[in-house]
Short mmCIF file of C-alpha atoms in Angstrom, two decimals:
data_model
loop_
_atom_site.label_atom_id
_atom_site.label_comp_id
_atom_site.label_asym_id
_atom_site.label_seq_id
_atom_site.Cartn_x
_atom_site.Cartn_y
_atom_site.Cartn_z
CA UNK A 1 31.56 -37.54 18.42
CA UNK A 2 31.21 -39.52 15.22
CA UNK A 3 29.11 -37.92 12.46
CA UNK A 4 25.69 -39.47 11.99
CA UNK A 5 24.97 -40.96 8.64
CA UNK A 6 22.23 -39.34 6.59
CA UNK A 7 19.59 -41.99 6.00
CA UNK A 8 18.46 -40.32 2.80
CA UNK A 9 21.92 -40.69 1.27
CA UNK A 10 22.03 -44.40 1.90
CA UNK A 11 21.93 -46.44 -1.30
CA UNK A 12 19.42 -49.26 -0.95
CA UNK A 13 20.45 -50.87 -4.23
CA UNK A 14 21.91 -54.27 -4.07
CA UNK A 15 25.42 -54.91 -5.45
CA UNK A 16 25.25 -55.23 -9.22
CA UNK A 17 21.70 -53.77 -9.48
CA UNK A 18 21.35 -51.14 -12.33
CA UNK A 19 20.34 -47.52 -11.57
CA UNK A 20 16.68 -46.35 -11.86
CA UNK A 21 15.58 -45.50 -15.39
CA UNK A 22 13.79 -42.35 -16.62
CA UNK A 23 9.98 -42.79 -16.75
CA UNK A 24 8.70 -43.56 -20.20
CA UNK A 25 6.09 -40.76 -20.13
CA UNK A 26 8.62 -37.98 -19.40
CA UNK A 27 10.05 -37.62 -22.96
CA UNK A 28 6.56 -37.59 -24.42
CA UNK A 29 5.43 -34.96 -21.92
CA UNK A 30 8.43 -32.77 -22.73
CA UNK A 31 7.79 -33.08 -26.47
CA UNK A 32 4.10 -32.30 -25.93
CA UNK A 33 4.92 -29.21 -23.82
CA UNK A 34 7.35 -27.92 -26.44
CA UNK A 35 4.75 -28.53 -29.17
CA UNK A 36 2.11 -26.61 -27.20
CA UNK A 37 4.47 -23.69 -26.66
CA UNK A 38 5.36 -23.66 -30.36
CA UNK A 39 1.66 -23.75 -31.34
CA UNK A 40 0.90 -20.88 -28.97
CA UNK A 41 3.72 -18.78 -30.37
CA UNK A 42 2.61 -19.54 -33.94
CA UNK A 43 -1.01 -18.68 -33.15
CA UNK A 44 0.05 -15.43 -31.45
CA UNK A 45 2.21 -14.46 -34.43
CA UNK A 46 -0.58 -15.28 -36.90
CA UNK A 47 -3.11 -13.31 -34.84
CA UNK A 48 -0.92 -10.21 -34.80
CA UNK A 49 -0.33 -10.53 -38.53
CA UNK A 50 -4.07 -10.93 -39.27
CA UNK A 51 -5.42 -8.37 -36.80
CA UNK A 52 -6.15 -5.88 -39.57
CA UNK A 53 -8.07 -8.45 -41.60
CA UNK A 54 -10.02 -9.60 -38.53
CA UNK A 55 -11.05 -6.03 -37.75
CA UNK A 56 -12.19 -5.53 -41.34
CA UNK A 57 -14.25 -8.72 -41.16
CA UNK A 58 -15.80 -7.57 -37.87
CA UNK A 59 -16.76 -4.20 -39.37
CA UNK A 60 -18.15 -5.96 -42.45
CA UNK A 61 -20.23 -8.29 -40.26
CA UNK A 62 -21.88 -5.43 -38.36
CA UNK A 63 -22.43 -3.51 -41.59
CA UNK A 64 -24.11 -6.58 -43.09
CA UNK A 65 -26.32 -6.88 -39.99
CA UNK A 66 -27.30 -3.23 -40.40
CA UNK A 67 -28.37 -3.55 -44.04
CA UNK A 68 -29.93 -7.01 -43.75
CA UNK A 69 -33.44 -5.73 -42.80
CA UNK A 70 -33.58 -3.68 -46.01
CA UNK A 71 -32.28 -6.64 -48.03
CA UNK A 72 -34.86 -8.95 -46.44
CA UNK A 73 -37.62 -6.43 -47.20
CA UNK A 74 -36.66 -6.35 -50.89
CA UNK A 75 -36.17 -10.12 -51.04
CA UNK A 76 -39.64 -10.70 -49.57
CA UNK A 77 -41.09 -8.80 -52.54
CA UNK A 78 -39.54 -11.05 -55.15
CA UNK A 79 -36.16 -9.43 -55.70
CA UNK A 80 -33.10 -11.67 -55.55
CA UNK A 81 -30.89 -11.18 -52.51
CA UNK A 82 -27.82 -10.38 -54.61
CA UNK A 83 -29.63 -7.66 -56.54
CA UNK A 84 -31.25 -6.30 -53.37
CA UNK A 85 -27.87 -6.13 -51.61
CA UNK A 86 -26.36 -4.40 -54.64
CA UNK A 87 -29.12 -1.76 -54.62
CA UNK A 88 -28.64 -1.08 -50.91
CA UNK A 89 -24.88 -0.70 -51.29
CA UNK A 90 -25.36 1.47 -54.37
CA UNK A 91 -27.55 3.82 -52.33
CA UNK A 92 -24.92 3.95 -49.59
CA UNK A 93 -22.22 4.67 -52.16
CA UNK A 94 -24.20 7.46 -53.82
CA UNK A 95 -25.02 9.07 -50.45
CA UNK A 96 -21.40 8.90 -49.29
CA UNK A 97 -20.10 10.28 -52.57
CA UNK A 98 -22.61 13.14 -52.48
CA UNK A 99 -21.66 14.00 -48.91
CA UNK A 100 -17.95 14.13 -49.64
CA UNK A 101 -18.59 16.07 -52.86
CA UNK A 102 -20.53 18.76 -50.99
CA UNK A 103 -17.98 18.80 -48.20
CA UNK A 104 -15.10 18.99 -50.68
CA UNK A 105 -16.69 21.86 -52.57
CA UNK A 106 -17.26 23.71 -49.31
CA UNK A 107 -13.68 23.24 -48.17
CA UNK A 108 -12.29 24.14 -51.60
CA UNK A 109 -14.35 27.33 -51.67
CA UNK A 110 -13.29 28.28 -48.16
CA UNK A 111 -9.62 27.62 -48.93
CA UNK A 112 -9.81 29.68 -52.14
CA UNK A 113 -11.48 32.53 -50.25
CA UNK A 114 -8.85 32.42 -47.53
CA UNK A 115 -6.03 32.48 -50.12
CA UNK A 116 -7.56 35.44 -51.93
CA UNK A 117 -8.21 37.41 -48.75
CA UNK A 118 -4.96 36.46 -47.01
CA UNK A 119 -3.18 39.74 -47.93
CA UNK A 120 -6.04 41.78 -46.44
CA UNK A 121 -5.98 39.64 -43.28
CA UNK A 122 -2.22 40.07 -43.03
CA UNK A 123 -2.45 43.85 -43.53
CA UNK A 124 -5.06 44.15 -40.79
CA UNK A 125 -2.98 42.07 -38.37
CA UNK A 126 0.18 44.09 -39.14
CA UNK A 127 -1.69 47.36 -38.70
CA UNK A 128 -3.00 46.20 -35.30
CA UNK A 129 0.51 45.13 -34.21
CA UNK A 130 2.05 48.47 -35.33
CA UNK A 131 -0.65 50.47 -33.58
CA UNK A 132 -0.48 48.42 -30.38
CA UNK A 133 3.26 47.83 -29.96
CA UNK A 134 4.51 50.93 -31.91
CA UNK A 135 6.43 48.84 -34.45
CA UNK A 136 7.14 49.47 -38.14
CA UNK A 137 6.40 46.14 -39.80
CA UNK A 138 5.43 45.83 -43.46
CA UNK A 139 3.67 43.05 -45.34
CA UNK A 140 6.54 42.59 -47.80
CA UNK A 141 9.05 42.18 -44.99
CA UNK A 142 6.87 39.65 -43.17
CA UNK A 143 6.30 37.63 -46.35
CA UNK A 144 10.02 37.54 -47.16
CA UNK A 145 10.93 36.46 -43.64
CA UNK A 146 8.23 33.83 -43.72
CA UNK A 147 9.29 32.38 -47.07
CA UNK A 148 12.96 32.33 -46.12
CA UNK A 149 12.48 30.84 -42.66
CA UNK A 150 14.25 27.59 -41.81
CA UNK A 151 11.20 25.86 -40.33
CA UNK A 152 9.15 26.41 -43.49
CA UNK A 153 11.89 25.00 -45.71
CA UNK A 154 12.29 22.02 -43.37
CA UNK A 155 8.53 21.43 -43.37
CA UNK A 156 8.41 21.48 -47.18
CA UNK A 157 11.36 19.09 -47.36
CA UNK A 158 9.81 16.68 -44.85
CA UNK A 159 6.51 16.79 -46.69
CA UNK A 160 8.25 15.94 -49.97
CA UNK A 161 10.03 13.03 -48.32
CA UNK A 162 6.80 11.71 -46.80
CA UNK A 163 4.87 11.69 -50.07
CA UNK A 164 5.55 7.99 -50.54
CA UNK A 165 4.41 7.17 -47.01
CA UNK A 166 1.24 9.22 -47.41
CA UNK A 167 0.50 7.53 -50.74
CA UNK A 168 0.97 4.09 -49.15
CA UNK A 169 -1.39 5.05 -46.32
CA UNK A 170 -4.05 6.23 -48.77
CA UNK A 171 -3.76 3.06 -50.86
CA UNK A 172 -3.94 0.92 -47.72
CA UNK A 173 -7.10 2.72 -46.58
CA UNK A 174 -8.72 2.18 -49.98
CA UNK A 175 -7.79 -1.50 -49.86
CA UNK A 176 -9.31 -1.86 -46.38
CA UNK A 177 -12.46 -0.09 -47.56
CA UNK A 178 -12.81 -2.45 -50.51
CA UNK A 179 -12.23 -5.44 -48.22
CA UNK A 180 -14.97 -4.31 -45.85
CA UNK A 181 -17.37 -3.68 -48.75
CA UNK A 182 -16.69 -7.10 -50.29
CA UNK A 183 -17.13 -9.05 -47.05
CA UNK A 184 -20.22 -7.11 -46.02
CA UNK A 185 -21.77 -7.71 -49.45
CA UNK A 186 -21.27 -11.46 -49.17
CA UNK A 187 -22.47 -11.54 -45.55
CA UNK A 188 -25.69 -9.71 -46.47
CA UNK A 189 -26.34 -11.52 -49.75
CA UNK A 190 -25.60 -15.00 -48.36
CA UNK A 191 -27.04 -14.44 -44.90
CA UNK A 192 -29.39 -17.50 -44.90
CA UNK A 193 -26.68 -19.72 -46.35
CA UNK A 194 -24.19 -18.53 -43.75
CA UNK A 195 -26.62 -19.24 -40.91
CA UNK A 196 -27.38 -22.66 -42.36
CA UNK A 197 -23.68 -23.51 -42.59
CA UNK A 198 -23.11 -22.35 -39.01
CA UNK A 199 -26.06 -24.30 -37.62
CA UNK A 200 -25.11 -27.48 -39.48
CA UNK A 201 -22.18 -28.08 -37.09
CA UNK A 202 -24.27 -27.53 -33.93
CA UNK A 203 -26.81 -29.78 -32.19
CA UNK A 204 -30.49 -28.83 -32.53
CA UNK A 205 -30.62 -27.46 -28.98
CA UNK A 206 -27.87 -24.94 -29.79
CA UNK A 207 -29.17 -24.00 -33.22
CA UNK A 208 -32.18 -22.19 -31.74
CA UNK A 209 -29.89 -20.12 -29.48
CA UNK A 210 -27.62 -19.15 -32.38
CA UNK A 211 -30.57 -18.13 -34.56
CA UNK A 212 -32.07 -16.15 -31.70
CA UNK A 213 -28.79 -14.30 -31.09
CA UNK A 214 -28.47 -13.60 -34.82
CA UNK A 215 -32.01 -12.23 -35.00
CA UNK A 216 -31.43 -9.96 -31.99
CA UNK A 217 -28.15 -8.73 -33.49
CA UNK A 218 -29.85 -7.90 -36.79
CA UNK A 219 -32.70 -6.06 -35.04
CA UNK A 220 -30.46 -4.05 -32.72
CA UNK A 221 -27.80 -3.17 -35.28
CA UNK A 222 -30.32 -2.25 -37.95
CA UNK A 223 -32.37 -0.29 -35.44
CA UNK A 224 -29.28 1.58 -34.29
CA UNK A 225 -28.34 2.52 -37.85
CA UNK A 226 -31.82 3.60 -38.89
CA UNK A 227 -32.52 5.53 -35.68
CA UNK A 228 -29.20 7.35 -36.05
CA UNK A 229 -29.99 8.08 -39.68
CA UNK A 230 -33.36 9.58 -38.73
CA UNK A 231 -31.82 11.74 -36.00
CA UNK A 232 -29.08 12.81 -38.43
CA UNK A 233 -31.76 13.90 -40.92
CA UNK A 234 -33.64 15.91 -38.29
CA UNK A 235 -30.44 17.50 -36.96
CA UNK A 236 -29.21 18.35 -40.45
CA UNK A 237 -32.48 20.02 -41.42
CA UNK A 238 -32.64 22.03 -38.19
CA UNK A 239 -29.09 23.34 -38.51
CA UNK A 240 -29.56 24.01 -42.22
CA UNK A 241 -32.59 26.21 -41.48
CA UNK A 242 -30.63 28.21 -38.92
CA UNK A 243 -27.59 28.67 -41.14
CA UNK A 244 -29.77 29.63 -44.09
CA UNK A 245 -31.59 32.25 -41.99
CA UNK A 246 -28.26 33.71 -40.82
CA UNK A 247 -26.92 33.76 -44.37
CA UNK A 248 -23.92 31.51 -43.63
CA UNK A 249 -22.45 30.14 -46.88
CA UNK A 250 -22.61 26.43 -47.71
CA UNK A 251 -25.60 25.87 -45.42
CA UNK A 252 -26.65 22.51 -47.03
CA UNK A 253 -23.18 21.01 -46.68
CA UNK A 254 -22.79 22.29 -43.13
CA UNK A 255 -26.20 20.92 -42.14
CA UNK A 256 -25.30 17.52 -43.58
CA UNK A 257 -21.95 17.66 -41.81
CA UNK A 258 -23.56 18.40 -38.43
CA UNK A 259 -26.18 15.66 -38.84
CA UNK A 260 -23.84 12.84 -39.87
CA UNK A 261 -20.83 13.63 -37.69
CA UNK A 262 -22.86 14.25 -34.52
CA UNK A 263 -24.73 10.96 -34.85
CA UNK A 264 -22.21 8.50 -36.25
CA UNK A 265 -19.07 9.54 -34.34
CA UNK A 266 -19.59 8.61 -30.68
CA UNK A 267 -18.73 10.81 -27.70
CA UNK A 268 -16.82 13.59 -29.51
CA UNK A 269 -19.00 13.78 -32.63
CA UNK A 270 -21.14 16.60 -31.26
CA UNK A 271 -18.13 18.85 -30.64
CA UNK A 272 -16.57 18.09 -34.02
CA UNK A 273 -19.87 18.70 -35.77
CA UNK A 274 -20.50 22.06 -34.12
CA UNK A 275 -16.96 23.42 -34.48
CA UNK A 276 -17.01 23.74 -38.28
CA UNK A 277 -20.25 25.75 -38.69
CA UNK A 278 -19.23 27.98 -35.77
CA UNK A 279 -15.91 28.70 -37.49
CA UNK A 280 -17.55 29.41 -40.86
CA UNK A 281 -20.14 31.67 -39.18
CA UNK A 282 -17.35 33.54 -37.39
CA UNK A 283 -15.84 34.50 -40.76
CA UNK A 284 -19.15 36.11 -41.68
CA UNK A 285 -19.99 37.78 -38.36
CA UNK A 286 -18.77 36.99 -34.82
CA UNK A 287 -22.32 37.35 -33.50
CA UNK A 288 -23.48 34.69 -35.95
CA UNK A 289 -20.94 32.30 -34.42
CA UNK A 290 -22.45 33.00 -30.99
CA UNK A 291 -25.94 32.28 -32.33
CA UNK A 292 -24.79 29.01 -33.88
CA UNK A 293 -23.04 28.00 -30.67
CA UNK A 294 -26.18 28.64 -28.62
CA UNK A 295 -28.34 26.73 -31.08
CA UNK A 296 -25.99 23.74 -31.03
CA UNK A 297 -26.09 23.60 -27.22
CA UNK A 298 -29.89 23.97 -27.03
CA UNK A 299 -30.52 21.43 -29.79
CA UNK A 300 -28.18 18.92 -28.12
CA UNK A 301 -30.25 19.10 -24.93
CA UNK A 302 -33.48 18.74 -26.92
CA UNK A 303 -32.07 15.70 -28.69
CA UNK A 304 -30.73 14.04 -25.55
CA UNK A 305 -33.84 14.44 -23.40
CA UNK A 306 -36.77 14.48 -25.85
CA UNK A 307 -35.90 13.25 -29.32
CA UNK A 308 -33.45 10.40 -28.77
CA UNK A 309 -35.41 8.53 -26.03
CA UNK A 310 -38.52 8.40 -28.22
CA UNK A 311 -36.72 7.30 -31.38
CA UNK A 312 -34.44 4.70 -29.81
CA UNK A 313 -36.93 3.36 -27.23
CA UNK A 314 -37.76 0.31 -29.35
CA UNK A 315 -34.45 -0.12 -31.15
CA UNK A 316 -31.41 0.50 -28.93
CA UNK A 317 -32.85 0.89 -25.44
CA UNK A 318 -29.73 1.18 -23.29
CA UNK A 319 -28.90 3.63 -20.54
CA UNK A 320 -26.78 6.64 -21.60
CA UNK A 321 -24.16 5.81 -18.96
CA UNK A 322 -23.92 2.23 -20.28
CA UNK A 323 -23.59 3.54 -23.83
CA UNK A 324 -20.85 5.97 -22.79
CA UNK A 325 -18.96 3.26 -20.92
CA UNK A 326 -19.27 0.82 -23.82
CA UNK A 327 -17.84 3.42 -26.21
CA UNK A 328 -14.87 4.01 -23.92
CA UNK A 329 -14.29 0.27 -23.53
CA UNK A 330 -14.59 -0.33 -27.27
CA UNK A 331 -12.14 2.48 -28.00
CA UNK A 332 -9.65 1.07 -25.50
CA UNK A 333 -9.91 -2.42 -27.01
CA UNK A 334 -10.13 -1.76 -30.76
CA UNK A 335 -9.72 1.96 -31.30
CA UNK A 336 -12.09 3.72 -33.69
CA UNK A 337 -13.59 0.41 -34.82
CA UNK A 338 -14.56 -0.43 -31.26
CA UNK A 339 -16.11 3.00 -30.78
CA UNK A 340 -18.32 2.50 -33.85
CA UNK A 341 -19.59 -0.99 -33.00
CA UNK A 342 -19.67 -0.65 -29.20
CA UNK A 343 -23.27 0.57 -28.88
CA UNK A 344 -24.97 -2.00 -31.18
CA UNK A 345 -22.83 -4.80 -29.69
CA UNK A 346 -23.79 -3.76 -26.15
CA UNK A 347 -27.47 -3.49 -27.09
CA UNK A 348 -27.36 -6.95 -28.67
CA UNK A 349 -25.70 -8.47 -25.62
CA UNK A 350 -28.15 -6.76 -23.27
CA UNK A 351 -31.19 -7.95 -25.24
CA UNK A 352 -29.84 -11.51 -25.51
CA UNK A 353 -29.06 -11.79 -21.81
CA UNK A 354 -32.36 -10.15 -20.88
CA UNK A 355 -34.22 -13.16 -22.27
CA UNK A 356 -32.54 -15.41 -19.67
CA UNK A 357 -32.64 -13.11 -16.62
CA UNK A 358 -35.70 -13.56 -14.42
CA UNK A 359 -37.07 -10.29 -13.05
CA UNK A 360 -39.30 -9.77 -10.01
CA UNK A 361 -41.72 -7.04 -9.02
CA UNK A 362 -40.13 -4.36 -6.86
CA UNK A 363 -41.77 -3.63 -3.52
CA UNK A 364 -43.46 -0.29 -2.97
CA UNK A 365 -40.56 1.21 -1.01
CA UNK A 366 -39.66 4.88 -1.01
CA UNK A 367 -35.98 4.06 -1.46
CA UNK A 368 -36.54 2.45 -4.89
CA UNK A 369 -39.12 4.93 -6.23
CA UNK A 370 -38.53 8.18 -8.09
CA UNK A 371 -39.11 11.64 -6.68
CA UNK A 372 -42.54 12.01 -8.32
CA UNK A 373 -43.69 8.68 -6.89
CA UNK A 374 -42.63 9.29 -3.26
CA UNK A 375 -46.13 10.26 -2.05
CA UNK A 376 -47.80 7.30 -3.76
CA UNK A 377 -45.15 4.95 -2.43
CA UNK A 378 -45.59 6.33 1.10
CA UNK A 379 -49.36 5.85 0.99
CA UNK A 380 -48.95 2.34 -0.36
CA UNK A 381 -46.46 1.58 2.43
CA UNK A 382 -48.88 2.86 5.07
CA UNK A 383 -51.70 0.72 3.67
CA UNK A 384 -49.41 -2.29 3.71
CA UNK A 385 -48.46 -1.71 7.35
CA UNK A 386 -52.08 -1.25 8.40
CA UNK A 387 -53.06 -4.50 6.72
CA UNK A 388 -50.24 -6.33 8.48
CA UNK A 389 -50.95 -4.98 12.00
CA UNK A 390 -54.75 -5.05 11.84
CA UNK A 391 -56.66 -7.71 13.77
CA UNK A 392 -58.38 -10.43 11.73
CA UNK A 393 -62.16 -10.03 11.38
CA UNK A 394 -64.33 -11.97 13.79
CA UNK A 395 -66.20 -14.98 12.50
CA UNK A 396 -69.83 -14.11 11.63
CA UNK A 397 -72.36 -15.38 14.18
CA UNK A 398 -75.59 -16.99 13.22
CA UNK A 399 -78.14 -14.42 12.25
CA UNK A 400 -75.64 -11.55 11.85
CA UNK A 401 -75.64 -11.49 8.09
CA UNK A 402 -72.78 -12.17 5.67
CA UNK A 403 -69.10 -11.27 6.18
CA UNK A 404 -69.07 -9.18 3.01
CA UNK A 405 -71.29 -6.62 4.64
CA UNK A 406 -68.86 -6.06 7.54
CA UNK A 407 -65.55 -4.30 7.84
CA UNK A 408 -62.48 -5.36 9.83
CA UNK A 409 -64.07 -4.19 13.17
CA UNK A 410 -67.09 -6.42 12.71
CA UNK A 411 -69.33 -3.51 11.80
CA UNK A 412 -71.15 -2.80 8.57
CA UNK A 413 -71.43 0.46 6.76
CA UNK A 414 -74.20 1.72 9.12
CA UNK A 415 -72.06 1.70 12.33
CA UNK A 416 -74.11 0.71 15.38
CA UNK A 417 -76.87 -0.60 13.21
CA UNK A 418 -74.84 -3.74 12.65
CA UNK A 419 -74.82 -4.53 16.39
CA UNK A 420 -78.50 -3.95 16.74
CA UNK A 421 -79.15 -6.16 13.78
CA UNK A 422 -76.97 -8.89 15.36
CA UNK A 423 -78.89 -8.66 18.69
CA UNK A 424 -82.16 -8.90 16.94
CA UNK A 425 -81.03 -11.99 15.12
CA UNK A 426 -79.88 -13.60 18.40
CA UNK A 427 -83.21 -12.95 20.16
CA UNK A 428 -84.99 -14.57 17.30
#
């Protein structure tokens, strides 16, 4: 059987006719695709190179939003915005320096005490080991073995080799701190000019939305900072009083440590804040450490359920679960920076979207009411059902008086008297 010819392979060109040419748009499309890929790669490379700067600018922006209410308050009283911003940042610098000075003196004193009392600690540990395990250790032998150990020599050698890396890390941190301070100063001092420059490239309908979002961000971020500062002050004073009563050394520094760390480090700040005073109290008396631990737990409950809702009700009114989730999400996206700005950013977004979400009144249903409102909701539901299933009132007959005097059964407040009154009116 002869093979059938494939109709698709048949050449319909006439003899001498040239082959089909490439479309004119194809080279341009290929060049455009290559250019887009190159631009994407360049933008991705530039973003990864500038990620540190972008994070610093983001931190500076939120810091400027936090201090802008204080700058506006001073500027409204005749002080120039540059001078007002400088005074605010000077106060922040003095407070930070004082905190680290107190903390440094506390740590230096504790380290010096531990170095001085280390032989006594070592003797007590060796005596306990000898008495428990029937050994014959001596402090001189332990010290010689410790100083001549391989891991200690390796640790000292690695530390000496990493001095340059540690110095570079410290210098980089200082540079980032100065970058954040510089950008935040300009953002706060030139806030109106920055808003004017941003709104100049937008149509009038969008300018109002941008200004509204900016105002909400300033209110929420500033409110978050000031509410946290107030709670840090209350927490610091409370813990200082307890540590002073117990006679724990460095009570002012420890109180300041507990107040600031517990409020400005999300999620784990409470545990970090309470660990240091418990440890210092344990060196004085183990029972004091137990007292401090109990006070930290009790005060945390008081703060979570009584103090914090009243202070942050008008500033950062977000649910604790939402705040916890936003901190986790911010940490996953941007690390420690995201954890710091997660709560004010979430509060700003919630307040901005709340202006455009229409809310309706919830029906009086038991399933949507709290436990304390169950009885009131049940009674309201019964009244609603009675009003729906009740018969409509009869139309008032001539001579029976007004409808306001009668109830849903056609009777007035005197029972049968209403019927008698109606009969009398009919006879007349």
